[in-house]
Coordinates of C-alpha atoms in Angstrom, one line a residue:
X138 CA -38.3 -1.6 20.1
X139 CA -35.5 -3.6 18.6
X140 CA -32.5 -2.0 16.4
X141 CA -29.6 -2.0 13.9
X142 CA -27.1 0.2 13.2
X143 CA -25.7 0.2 9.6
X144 CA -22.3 2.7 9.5
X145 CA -20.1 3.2 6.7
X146 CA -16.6 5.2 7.4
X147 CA -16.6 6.8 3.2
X148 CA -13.2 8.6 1.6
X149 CA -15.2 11.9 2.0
X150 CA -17.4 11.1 5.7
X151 CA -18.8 8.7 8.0
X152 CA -22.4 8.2 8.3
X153 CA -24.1 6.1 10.2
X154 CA -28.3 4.6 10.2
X155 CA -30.6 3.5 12.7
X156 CA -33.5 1.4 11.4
X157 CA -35.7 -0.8 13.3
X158 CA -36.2 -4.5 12.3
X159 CA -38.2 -3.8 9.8
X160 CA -35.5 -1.7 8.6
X161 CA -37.1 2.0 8.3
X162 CA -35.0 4.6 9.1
X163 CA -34.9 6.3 12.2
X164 CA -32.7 8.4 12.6
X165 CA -29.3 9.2 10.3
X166 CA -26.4 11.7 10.2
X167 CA -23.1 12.5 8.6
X168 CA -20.1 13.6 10.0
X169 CA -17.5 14.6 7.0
X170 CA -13.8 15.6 7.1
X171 CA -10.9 16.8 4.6
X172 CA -9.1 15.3 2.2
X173 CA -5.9 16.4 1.9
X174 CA -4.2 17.2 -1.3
X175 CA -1.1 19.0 -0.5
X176 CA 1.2 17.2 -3.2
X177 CA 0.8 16.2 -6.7
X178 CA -0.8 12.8 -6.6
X179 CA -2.1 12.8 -3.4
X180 CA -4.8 11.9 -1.4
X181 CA -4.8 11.3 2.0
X182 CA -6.8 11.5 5.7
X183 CA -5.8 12.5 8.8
X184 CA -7.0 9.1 10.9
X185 CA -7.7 10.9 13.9
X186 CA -10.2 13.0 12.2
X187 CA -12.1 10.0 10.6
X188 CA -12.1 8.4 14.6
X189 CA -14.0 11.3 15.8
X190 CA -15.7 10.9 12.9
X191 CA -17.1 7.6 13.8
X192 CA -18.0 8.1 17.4
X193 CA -19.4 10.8 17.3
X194 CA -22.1 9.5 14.6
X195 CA -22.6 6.5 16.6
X196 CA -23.2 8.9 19.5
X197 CA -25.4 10.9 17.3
X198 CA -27.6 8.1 16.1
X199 CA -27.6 6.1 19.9
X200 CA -29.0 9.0 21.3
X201 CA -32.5 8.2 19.9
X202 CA -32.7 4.7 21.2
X203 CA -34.4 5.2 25.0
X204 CA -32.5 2.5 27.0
X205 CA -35.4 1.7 29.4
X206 CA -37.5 0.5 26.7
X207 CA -35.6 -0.1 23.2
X208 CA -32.2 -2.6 22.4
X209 CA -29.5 -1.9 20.1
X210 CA -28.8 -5.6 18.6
X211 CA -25.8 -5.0 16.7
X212 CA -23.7 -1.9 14.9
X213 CA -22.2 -3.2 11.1
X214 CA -19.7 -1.5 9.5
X215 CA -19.4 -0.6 5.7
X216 CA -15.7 1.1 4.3
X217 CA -14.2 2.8 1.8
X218 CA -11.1 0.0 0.5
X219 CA -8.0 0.1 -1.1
X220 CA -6.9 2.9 2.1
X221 CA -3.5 2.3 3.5
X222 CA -2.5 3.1 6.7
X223 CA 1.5 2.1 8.2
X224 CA 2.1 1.7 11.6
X225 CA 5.2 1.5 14.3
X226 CA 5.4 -1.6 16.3
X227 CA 3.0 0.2 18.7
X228 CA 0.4 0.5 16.1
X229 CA 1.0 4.3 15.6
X230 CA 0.6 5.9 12.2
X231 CA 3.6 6.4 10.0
X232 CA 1.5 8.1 7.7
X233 CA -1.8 9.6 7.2
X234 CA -4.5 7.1 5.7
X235 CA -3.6 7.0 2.0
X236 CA -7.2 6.3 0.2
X237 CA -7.8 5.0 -3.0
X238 CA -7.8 8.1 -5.2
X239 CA -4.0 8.9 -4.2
X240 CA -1.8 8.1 -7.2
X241 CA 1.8 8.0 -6.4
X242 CA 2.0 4.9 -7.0
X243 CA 1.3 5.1 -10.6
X244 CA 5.2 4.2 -11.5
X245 CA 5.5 1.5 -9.2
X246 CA 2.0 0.1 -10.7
X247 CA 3.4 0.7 -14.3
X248 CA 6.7 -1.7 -13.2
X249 CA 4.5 -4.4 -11.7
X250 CA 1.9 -4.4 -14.2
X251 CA 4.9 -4.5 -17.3
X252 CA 6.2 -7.2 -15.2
X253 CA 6.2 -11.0 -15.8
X254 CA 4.0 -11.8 -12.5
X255 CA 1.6 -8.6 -13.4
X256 CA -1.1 -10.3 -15.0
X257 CA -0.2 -13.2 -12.8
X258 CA -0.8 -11.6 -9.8
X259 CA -4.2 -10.0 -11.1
X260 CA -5.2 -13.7 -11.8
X261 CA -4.5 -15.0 -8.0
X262 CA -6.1 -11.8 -6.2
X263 CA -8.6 -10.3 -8.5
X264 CA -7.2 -6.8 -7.7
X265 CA -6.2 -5.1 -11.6
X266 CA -2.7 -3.3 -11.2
X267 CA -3.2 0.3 -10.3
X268 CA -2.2 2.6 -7.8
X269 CA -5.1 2.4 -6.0
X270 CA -4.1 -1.1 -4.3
X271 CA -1.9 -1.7 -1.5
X272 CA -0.1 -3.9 -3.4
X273 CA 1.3 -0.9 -5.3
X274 CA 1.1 2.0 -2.5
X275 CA 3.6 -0.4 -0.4
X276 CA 5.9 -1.0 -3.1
X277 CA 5.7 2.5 -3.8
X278 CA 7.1 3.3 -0.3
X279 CA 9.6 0.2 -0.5
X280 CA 10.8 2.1 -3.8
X281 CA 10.2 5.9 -2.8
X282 CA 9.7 6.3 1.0
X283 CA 12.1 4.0 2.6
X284 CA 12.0 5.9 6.0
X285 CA 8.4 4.9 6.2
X286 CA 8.8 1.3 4.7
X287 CA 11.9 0.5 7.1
X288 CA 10.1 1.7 10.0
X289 CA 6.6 0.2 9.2
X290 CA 5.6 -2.9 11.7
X291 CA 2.1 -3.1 10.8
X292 CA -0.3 -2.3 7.8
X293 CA -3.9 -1.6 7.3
X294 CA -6.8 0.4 6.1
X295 CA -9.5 2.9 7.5
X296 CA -11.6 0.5 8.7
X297 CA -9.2 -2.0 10.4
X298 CA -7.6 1.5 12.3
X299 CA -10.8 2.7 13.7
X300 CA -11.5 -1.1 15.2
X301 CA -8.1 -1.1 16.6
X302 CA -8.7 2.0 18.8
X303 CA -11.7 1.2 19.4
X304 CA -12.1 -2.5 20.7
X305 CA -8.3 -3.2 20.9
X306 CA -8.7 -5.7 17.5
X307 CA -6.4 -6.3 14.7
X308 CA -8.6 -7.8 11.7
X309 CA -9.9 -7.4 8.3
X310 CA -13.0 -8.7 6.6
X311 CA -12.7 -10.8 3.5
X312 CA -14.3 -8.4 1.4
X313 CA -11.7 -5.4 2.6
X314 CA -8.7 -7.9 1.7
X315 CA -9.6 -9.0 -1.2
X316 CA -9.2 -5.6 -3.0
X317 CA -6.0 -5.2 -1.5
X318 CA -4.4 -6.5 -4.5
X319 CA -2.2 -9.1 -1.8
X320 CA -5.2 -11.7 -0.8
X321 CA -5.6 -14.8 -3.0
X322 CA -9.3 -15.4 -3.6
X323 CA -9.3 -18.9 -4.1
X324 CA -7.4 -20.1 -1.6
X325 CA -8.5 -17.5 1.0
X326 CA -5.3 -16.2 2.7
X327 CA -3.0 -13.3 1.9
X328 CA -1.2 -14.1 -1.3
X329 CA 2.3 -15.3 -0.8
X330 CA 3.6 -13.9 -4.4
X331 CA 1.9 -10.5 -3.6
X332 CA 3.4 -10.6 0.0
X333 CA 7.1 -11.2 -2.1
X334 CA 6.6 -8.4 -4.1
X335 CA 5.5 -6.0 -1.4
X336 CA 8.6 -7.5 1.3
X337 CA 5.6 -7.4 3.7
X338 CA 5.0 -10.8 5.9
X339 CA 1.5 -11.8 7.1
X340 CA 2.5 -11.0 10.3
X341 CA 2.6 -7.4 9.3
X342 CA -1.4 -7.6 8.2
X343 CA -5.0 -7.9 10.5
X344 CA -6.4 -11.4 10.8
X345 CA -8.9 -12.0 7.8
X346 CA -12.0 -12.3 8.9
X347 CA -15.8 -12.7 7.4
X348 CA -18.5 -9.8 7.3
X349 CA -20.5 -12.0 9.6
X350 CA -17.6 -11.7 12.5
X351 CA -18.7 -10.5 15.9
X352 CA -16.7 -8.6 18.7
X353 CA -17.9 -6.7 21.7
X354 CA -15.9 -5.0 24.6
X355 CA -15.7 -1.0 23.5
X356 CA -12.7 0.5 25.4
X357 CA -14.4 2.4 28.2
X358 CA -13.0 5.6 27.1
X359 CA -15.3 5.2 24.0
X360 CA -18.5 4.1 25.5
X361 CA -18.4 7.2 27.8
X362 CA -18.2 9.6 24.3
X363 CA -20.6 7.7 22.4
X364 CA -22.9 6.0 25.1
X365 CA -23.0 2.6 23.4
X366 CA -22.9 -0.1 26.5
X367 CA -19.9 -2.3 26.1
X368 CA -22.2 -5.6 25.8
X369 CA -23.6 -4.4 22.4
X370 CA -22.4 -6.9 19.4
X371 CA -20.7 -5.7 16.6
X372 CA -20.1 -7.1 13.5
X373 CA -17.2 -6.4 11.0
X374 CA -19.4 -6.0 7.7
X375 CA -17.6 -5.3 4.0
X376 CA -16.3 -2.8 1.7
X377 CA -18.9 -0.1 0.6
X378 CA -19.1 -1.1 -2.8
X379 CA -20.4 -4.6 -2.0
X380 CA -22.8 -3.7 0.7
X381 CA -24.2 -1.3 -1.8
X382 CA -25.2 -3.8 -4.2
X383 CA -26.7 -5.6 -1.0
X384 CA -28.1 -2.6 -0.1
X385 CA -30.1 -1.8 -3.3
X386 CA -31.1 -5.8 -3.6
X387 CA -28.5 -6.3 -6.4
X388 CA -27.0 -9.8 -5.5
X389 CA -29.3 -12.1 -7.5
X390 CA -28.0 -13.7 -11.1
X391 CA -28.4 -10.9 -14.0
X392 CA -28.8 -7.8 -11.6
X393 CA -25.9 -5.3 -12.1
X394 CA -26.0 -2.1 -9.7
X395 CA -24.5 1.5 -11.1
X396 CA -23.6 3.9 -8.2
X397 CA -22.2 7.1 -9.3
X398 CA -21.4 9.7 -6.6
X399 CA -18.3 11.3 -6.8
X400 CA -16.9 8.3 -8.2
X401 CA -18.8 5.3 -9.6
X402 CA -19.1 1.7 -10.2
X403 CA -20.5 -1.1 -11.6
X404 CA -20.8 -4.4 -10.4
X405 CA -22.8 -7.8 -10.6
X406 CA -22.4 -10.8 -7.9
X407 CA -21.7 -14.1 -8.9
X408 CA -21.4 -17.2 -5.9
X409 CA -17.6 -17.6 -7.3
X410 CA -14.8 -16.1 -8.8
X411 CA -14.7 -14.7 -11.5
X412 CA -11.1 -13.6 -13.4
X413 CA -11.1 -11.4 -16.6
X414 CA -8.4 -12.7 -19.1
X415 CA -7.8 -9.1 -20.0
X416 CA -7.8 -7.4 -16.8
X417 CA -10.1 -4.9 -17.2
X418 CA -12.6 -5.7 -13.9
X419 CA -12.2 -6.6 -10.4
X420 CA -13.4 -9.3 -8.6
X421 CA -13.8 -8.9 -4.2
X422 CA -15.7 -10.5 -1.7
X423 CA -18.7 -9.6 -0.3
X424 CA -19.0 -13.0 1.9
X425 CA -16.9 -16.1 1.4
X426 CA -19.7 -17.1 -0.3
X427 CA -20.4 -14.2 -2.3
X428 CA -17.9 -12.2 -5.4
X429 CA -18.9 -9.2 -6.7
X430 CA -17.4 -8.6 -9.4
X431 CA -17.3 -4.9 -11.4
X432 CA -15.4 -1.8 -12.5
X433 CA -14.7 1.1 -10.6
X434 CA -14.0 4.7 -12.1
X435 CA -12.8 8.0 -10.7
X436 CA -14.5 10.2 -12.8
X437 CA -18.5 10.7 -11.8
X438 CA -20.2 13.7 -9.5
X439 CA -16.4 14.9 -9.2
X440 CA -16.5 15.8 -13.1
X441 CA -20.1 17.3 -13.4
X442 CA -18.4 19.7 -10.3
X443 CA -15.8 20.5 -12.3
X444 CA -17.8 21.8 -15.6
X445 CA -20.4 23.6 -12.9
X446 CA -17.5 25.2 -11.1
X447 CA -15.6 26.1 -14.1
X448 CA -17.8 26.4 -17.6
X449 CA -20.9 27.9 -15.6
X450 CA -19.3 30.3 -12.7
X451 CA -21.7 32.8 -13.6
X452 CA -25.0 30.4 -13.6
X453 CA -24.2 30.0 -9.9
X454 CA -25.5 33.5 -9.0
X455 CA -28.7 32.6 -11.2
X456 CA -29.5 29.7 -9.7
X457 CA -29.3 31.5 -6.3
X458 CA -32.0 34.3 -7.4
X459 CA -34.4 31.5 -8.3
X460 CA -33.6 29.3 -5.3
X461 CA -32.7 26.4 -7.6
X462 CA -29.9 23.4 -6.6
X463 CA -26.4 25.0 -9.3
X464 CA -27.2 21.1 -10.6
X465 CA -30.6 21.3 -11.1
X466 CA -29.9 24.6 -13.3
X467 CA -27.2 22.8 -15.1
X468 CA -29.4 19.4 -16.4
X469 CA -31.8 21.8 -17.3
X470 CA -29.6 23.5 -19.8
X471 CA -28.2 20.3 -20.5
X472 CA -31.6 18.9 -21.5
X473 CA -31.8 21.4 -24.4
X474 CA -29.1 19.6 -26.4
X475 CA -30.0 16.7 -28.4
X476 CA -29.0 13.6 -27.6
X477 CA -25.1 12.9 -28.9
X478 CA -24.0 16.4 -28.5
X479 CA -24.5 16.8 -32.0
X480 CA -21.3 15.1 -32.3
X481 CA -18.8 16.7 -29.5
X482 CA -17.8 14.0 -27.2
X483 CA -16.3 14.3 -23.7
X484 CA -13.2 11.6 -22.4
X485 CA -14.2 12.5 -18.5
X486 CA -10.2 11.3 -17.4
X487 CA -10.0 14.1 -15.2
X488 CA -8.6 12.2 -12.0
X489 CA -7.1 9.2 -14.2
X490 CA -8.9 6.4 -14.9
X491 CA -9.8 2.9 -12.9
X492 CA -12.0 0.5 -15.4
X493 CA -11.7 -0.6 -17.8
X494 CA -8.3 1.1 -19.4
X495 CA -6.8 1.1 -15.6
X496 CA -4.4 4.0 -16.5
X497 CA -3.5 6.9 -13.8
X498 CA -1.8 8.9 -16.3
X499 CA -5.4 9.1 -18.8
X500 CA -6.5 13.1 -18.6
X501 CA -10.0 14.3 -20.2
X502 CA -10.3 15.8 -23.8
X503 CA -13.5 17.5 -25.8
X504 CA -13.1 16.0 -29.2
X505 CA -15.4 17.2 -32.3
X506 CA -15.6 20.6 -31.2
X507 CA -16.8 23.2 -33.5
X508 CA -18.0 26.8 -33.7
X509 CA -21.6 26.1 -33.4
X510 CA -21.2 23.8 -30.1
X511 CA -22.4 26.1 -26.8
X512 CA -21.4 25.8 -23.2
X513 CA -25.0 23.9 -23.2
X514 CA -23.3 21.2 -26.0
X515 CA -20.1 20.7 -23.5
X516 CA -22.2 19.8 -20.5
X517 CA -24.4 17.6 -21.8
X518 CA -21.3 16.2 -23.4
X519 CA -20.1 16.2 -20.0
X520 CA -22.8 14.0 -19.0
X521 CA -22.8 11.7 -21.7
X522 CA -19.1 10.8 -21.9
X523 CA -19.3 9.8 -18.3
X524 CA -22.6 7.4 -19.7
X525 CA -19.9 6.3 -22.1
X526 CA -17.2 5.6 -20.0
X527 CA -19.5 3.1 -17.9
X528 CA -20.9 1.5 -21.2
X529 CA -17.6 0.4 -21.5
X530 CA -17.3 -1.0 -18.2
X531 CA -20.6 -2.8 -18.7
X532 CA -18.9 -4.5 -22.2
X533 CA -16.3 -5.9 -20.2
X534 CA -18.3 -7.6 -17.4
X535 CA -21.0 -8.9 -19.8
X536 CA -17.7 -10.9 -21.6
X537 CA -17.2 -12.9 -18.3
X538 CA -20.8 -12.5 -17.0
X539 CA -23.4 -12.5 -19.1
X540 CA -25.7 -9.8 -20.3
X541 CA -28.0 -8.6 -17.4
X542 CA -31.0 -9.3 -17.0
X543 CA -31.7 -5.9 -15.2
X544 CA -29.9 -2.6 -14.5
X545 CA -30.2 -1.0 -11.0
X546 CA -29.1 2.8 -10.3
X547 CA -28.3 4.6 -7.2
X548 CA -25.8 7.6 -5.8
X549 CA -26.5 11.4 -6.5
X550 CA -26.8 11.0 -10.2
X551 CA -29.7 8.7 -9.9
X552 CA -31.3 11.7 -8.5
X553 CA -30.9 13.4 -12.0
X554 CA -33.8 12.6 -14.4
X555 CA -32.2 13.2 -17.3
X556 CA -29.1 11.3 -16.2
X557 CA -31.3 8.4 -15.9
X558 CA -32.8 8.8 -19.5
X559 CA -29.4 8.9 -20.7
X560 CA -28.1 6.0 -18.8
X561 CA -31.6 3.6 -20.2
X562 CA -30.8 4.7 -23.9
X563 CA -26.7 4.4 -23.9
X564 CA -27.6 1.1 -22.6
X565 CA -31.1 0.5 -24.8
X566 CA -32.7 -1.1 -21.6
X567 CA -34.6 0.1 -18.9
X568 CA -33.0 1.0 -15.4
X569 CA -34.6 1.1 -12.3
X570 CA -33.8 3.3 -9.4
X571 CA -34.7 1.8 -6.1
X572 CA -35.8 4.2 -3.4
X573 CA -33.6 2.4 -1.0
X574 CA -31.7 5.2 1.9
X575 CA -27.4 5.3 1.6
X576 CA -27.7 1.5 0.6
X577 CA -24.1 0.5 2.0
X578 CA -25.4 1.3 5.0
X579 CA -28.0 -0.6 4.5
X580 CA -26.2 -3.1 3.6
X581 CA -24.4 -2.9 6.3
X582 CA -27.3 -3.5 8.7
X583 CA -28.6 -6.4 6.6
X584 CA -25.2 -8.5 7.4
X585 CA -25.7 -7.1 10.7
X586 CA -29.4 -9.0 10.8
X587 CA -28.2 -12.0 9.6
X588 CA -24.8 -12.2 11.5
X589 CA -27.0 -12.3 15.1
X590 CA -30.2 -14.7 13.8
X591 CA -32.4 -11.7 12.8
X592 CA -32.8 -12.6 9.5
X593 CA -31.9 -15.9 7.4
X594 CA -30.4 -15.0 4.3
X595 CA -29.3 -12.0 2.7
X596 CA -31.8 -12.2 0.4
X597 CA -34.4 -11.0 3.0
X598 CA -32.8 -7.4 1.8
X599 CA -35.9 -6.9 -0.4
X600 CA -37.9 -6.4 2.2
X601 CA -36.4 -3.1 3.1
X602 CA -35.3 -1.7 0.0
X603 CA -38.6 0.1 -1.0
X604 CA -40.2 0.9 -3.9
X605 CA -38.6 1.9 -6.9
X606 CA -39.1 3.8 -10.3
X607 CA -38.4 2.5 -14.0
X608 CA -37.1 4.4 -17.1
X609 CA -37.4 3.1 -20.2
X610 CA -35.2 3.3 -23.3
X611 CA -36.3 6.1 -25.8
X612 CA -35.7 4.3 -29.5
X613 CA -34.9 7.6 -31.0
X614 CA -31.6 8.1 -29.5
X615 CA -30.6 4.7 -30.0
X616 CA -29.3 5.3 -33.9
X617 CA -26.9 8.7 -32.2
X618 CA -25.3 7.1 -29.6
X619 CA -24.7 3.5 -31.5
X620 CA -22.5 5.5 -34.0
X621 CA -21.0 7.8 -31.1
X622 CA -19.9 5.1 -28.8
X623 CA -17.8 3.1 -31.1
X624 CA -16.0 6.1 -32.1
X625 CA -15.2 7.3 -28.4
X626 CA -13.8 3.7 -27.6
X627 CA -11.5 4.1 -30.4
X628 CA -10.4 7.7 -29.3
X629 CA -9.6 6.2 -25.8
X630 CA -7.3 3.7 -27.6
X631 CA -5.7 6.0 -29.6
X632 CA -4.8 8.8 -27.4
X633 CA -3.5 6.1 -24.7
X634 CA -0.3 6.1 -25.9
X635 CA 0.3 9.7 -25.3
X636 CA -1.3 10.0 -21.9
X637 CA 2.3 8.9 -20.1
X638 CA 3.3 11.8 -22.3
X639 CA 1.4 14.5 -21.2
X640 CA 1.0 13.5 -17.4
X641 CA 4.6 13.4 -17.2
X642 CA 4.6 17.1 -19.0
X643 CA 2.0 18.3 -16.4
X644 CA 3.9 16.6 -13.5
X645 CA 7.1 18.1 -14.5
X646 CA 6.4 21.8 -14.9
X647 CA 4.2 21.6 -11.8
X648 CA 7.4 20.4 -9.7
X649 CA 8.8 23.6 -11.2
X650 CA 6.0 25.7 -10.8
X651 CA 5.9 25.1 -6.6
X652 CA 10.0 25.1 -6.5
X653 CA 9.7 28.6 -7.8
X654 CA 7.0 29.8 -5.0

């Protein structure tokens, strides 16, 4: 038997897939590692960790292919983006892998965005203006860590590291560079204003490549710990959020994909560029033929922790006693609120915010609170405002895009069936879930296919993705959150002027709160 191998190297683990042709699972793991926050803002990786990480799931999944009777056809890799990594002229780190959720680079990001090129520069790359980009991270470190920036040869993300060690390469996909904020998607080369603003040459970046690139040759050292044979083909594959909408058979006209998992996205595909006039939504390649275009935001799974771990402590010993999932408990109670809260709405900002209001300094708020609202009100609230929050994104991509047609929904909230009611009535249409397994892997594996003649055209994705289940919009909610919406779009505009405020109160008297431990 013939297989594939779809991996994807994530912010919080690596996990890799082995289907067969037809693309059913055979076997699947997931290696994770840490995520170090030892400093205000920050977010980083330990590169070495996320290495091991990746060879030992690909020796993980390789042990189930029998080598006297079964062929591994290619291994196609899926990323995190918008990770920086610097390097010395030997290509060893300077730093620690700085991933997209580190936001020290929120004042540099505020200078270049105020700018005159700001806008400018969002209009020739496609990447909006935030610390996430490596746009802003290295002119962060130009600005704030000079002994890095002076002594950086080199620069690249998670991916482009692992294939380095690895196969001795120096390259990045298309789809990884264009959300670098410094790659000009229309002409298709790293973006010589960006490079200006950052003082980095091309020189200093990988090769752009397309997902469909293949490579061979594994350093012996790393064929011995995962067992792949060196004449196996790899291929270089996207950024997760792409291959997810692959992976979930989201790249038709009119299809948008919502993933929420920690974070969350959502995001349509389009066979050109598309640029927002008001800079509220990406737009990154999945092919060179291919733009997905879509709004990413901070605030998903990582919120609903937050309310579990710190408005229903005691609930955790309760759903232990009846052997229930801590989440499972928490919908339930959840589901006993009526739809709107009964008026208390949620801001979920509690890591910042991406789309649309692209504002590192935003911070979470209850508004409408009262003294009947419960513990029961604030988590559905909970819930809802992160609903909200992606309504909003949704607004801003059906200005440049279109209304769509159909709604597709994946990561752990899908998993949530009241989530999923929510989601169909905040966006009065229905939703589907497809039943499709760690779709960036997937679609990771479906490039793969079609990078070494296995399949014709991506396209042939619906074939593997499985079957799926439909919600439909209950009417009698739609009257609630109508009236609610509106109002917490104006609350988000309001209270922006004084989130610089606040996040430089909290940042100021947390500096003296660690000088005095």
């Amino acid at each position: 038997m013939d297989y594939v191998i779809g991996m994807d190297i994530g912010t919080t683990s690596t996990k890799a897939v082995l289907y067969n042709l037809a693309g059913n699972v055979i076997d699947y793991t997931n290696h994770s590692y840490e995520l170090y926050r030892d400093a205000t803002g920050m977010a980083e990786q330990e590169p070495e960790e996320i290495l091991e990480a990746v060879t030992a799931s690909l020796k993980k999944v390789i042990a189930s292919i029998n080598w006297q009777n079964d062929k591994l056809r290619t291994v196609s890799f899926s990323s995190a983006n918008q990770s920086l990594i610097a390097l010395d002229e030997n290509f060893q780190p300077l730093t620690r892998i700085i991933t997209w959720g580190d936001t020290r680079a929120a004042a540099a990001a505020t200078k270049i965005k105020n700018s005159a090129q700001g806008q400018d520069l969002y209009e020739r790359t496609g990447t909006p203006i935030h610390p996430m980009s490596s746009l802003c991270k290295i002119s962060w470190l130009k600005e704030d860590v000079p002994e890095v920036y002076n002594k950086a040869a080199y620069y690249c993300g998670i991916k482009e590291y692992v294939l380095y060690r690895l196969f001795g390469i120096w390259q990045m996909d298309v789809s990884v560079a264009s959300c670098t904020g410094m790659y000009n998607i229309f002409e298709l080369q790293w973006d010589d204003k960006a490079l200006a603003q950052t003082g980095v040459s091309k020189e200093q970046l990988p090769k752009v490549v397309d997902a469909y690139e293949q490579f061979s040759g594994m350093k012996e050292e790393y064929t011995k710990i995962t067992g792949c044979p060196q004449d196996v083909t790899f291929v270089q594959g996207a950024f997760d959020g792409a291959l997810s909408n692959l992976g979930v058979n989201a790249i038709d006209d009119g299809v948008a994909a919502v993933t929420i998992g920690t974070s969350g996205a959502i995001r349509m595909v389009s066979d050109h560029p598309v640029i927002d006039p008001k800079g509220r939504i990406f737009c990154y390649a999945l092919t060179k033929e291919l733009w997905v275009i879509g709004g990413p935001f901070n605030n998903g799974g990582t919120v609903f922790s937050w309310a579990k771990d710190n408005l229903f402590d005691a609930e955790k010993s309760t759903a232990d006693l009846l052997a229930k999932d801590s989440y499972d408990l928490l919908t339930e109670i959840a589901a006993q609120v009526p739809a709107g809260s009964d008026g208390l709405l949620f801001h979920p900002f509690l890591g910042g915010e991406r789309a649309p209001i692209w504002d590192a300094n935003a911070r979470g708020s209850f508004f409408g609170l009262t003294q009947m609202h419960t513990r029961a009100h604030m988590v559905r609230a909970v819930l809802e405002g992160i609903v909200y929050n992606l309504y909003t994104v949704l607004l801003a991509l059906e200005e440049v895009l279109g209304q769509p047609q159909s709604i597709l929904a994946t990561g752990g909230f899908a998993r949530s069936e009241l989530w999923r009611q929510m989601l169909s009535d905040v966006f009065e249409r229905p939703v589907t879930i497809p039943q499709a397994f760690e779709s960036s892997c997937l679609g990771a594996a479906v490039v793969g296919m079609k990078s070494i003649g296995v399949i014709d055209d991506l396209a042939e994705v619906k074939n593997f993705v499985g079957e799926t289940e439909t919600y439909a919009p209950n009417p009698d909610h739609f009257d609630v959150y109508r009236e609610l919406v509106p109002i917490y779009i104006r609350l988000t505009r309001q209270l922006k002027t004084e989130y610089q405020t606040i996040a430089e109160f909290q940042r100021k008297y947390a500096q003296k709160d660690s000088a005095s431990d």
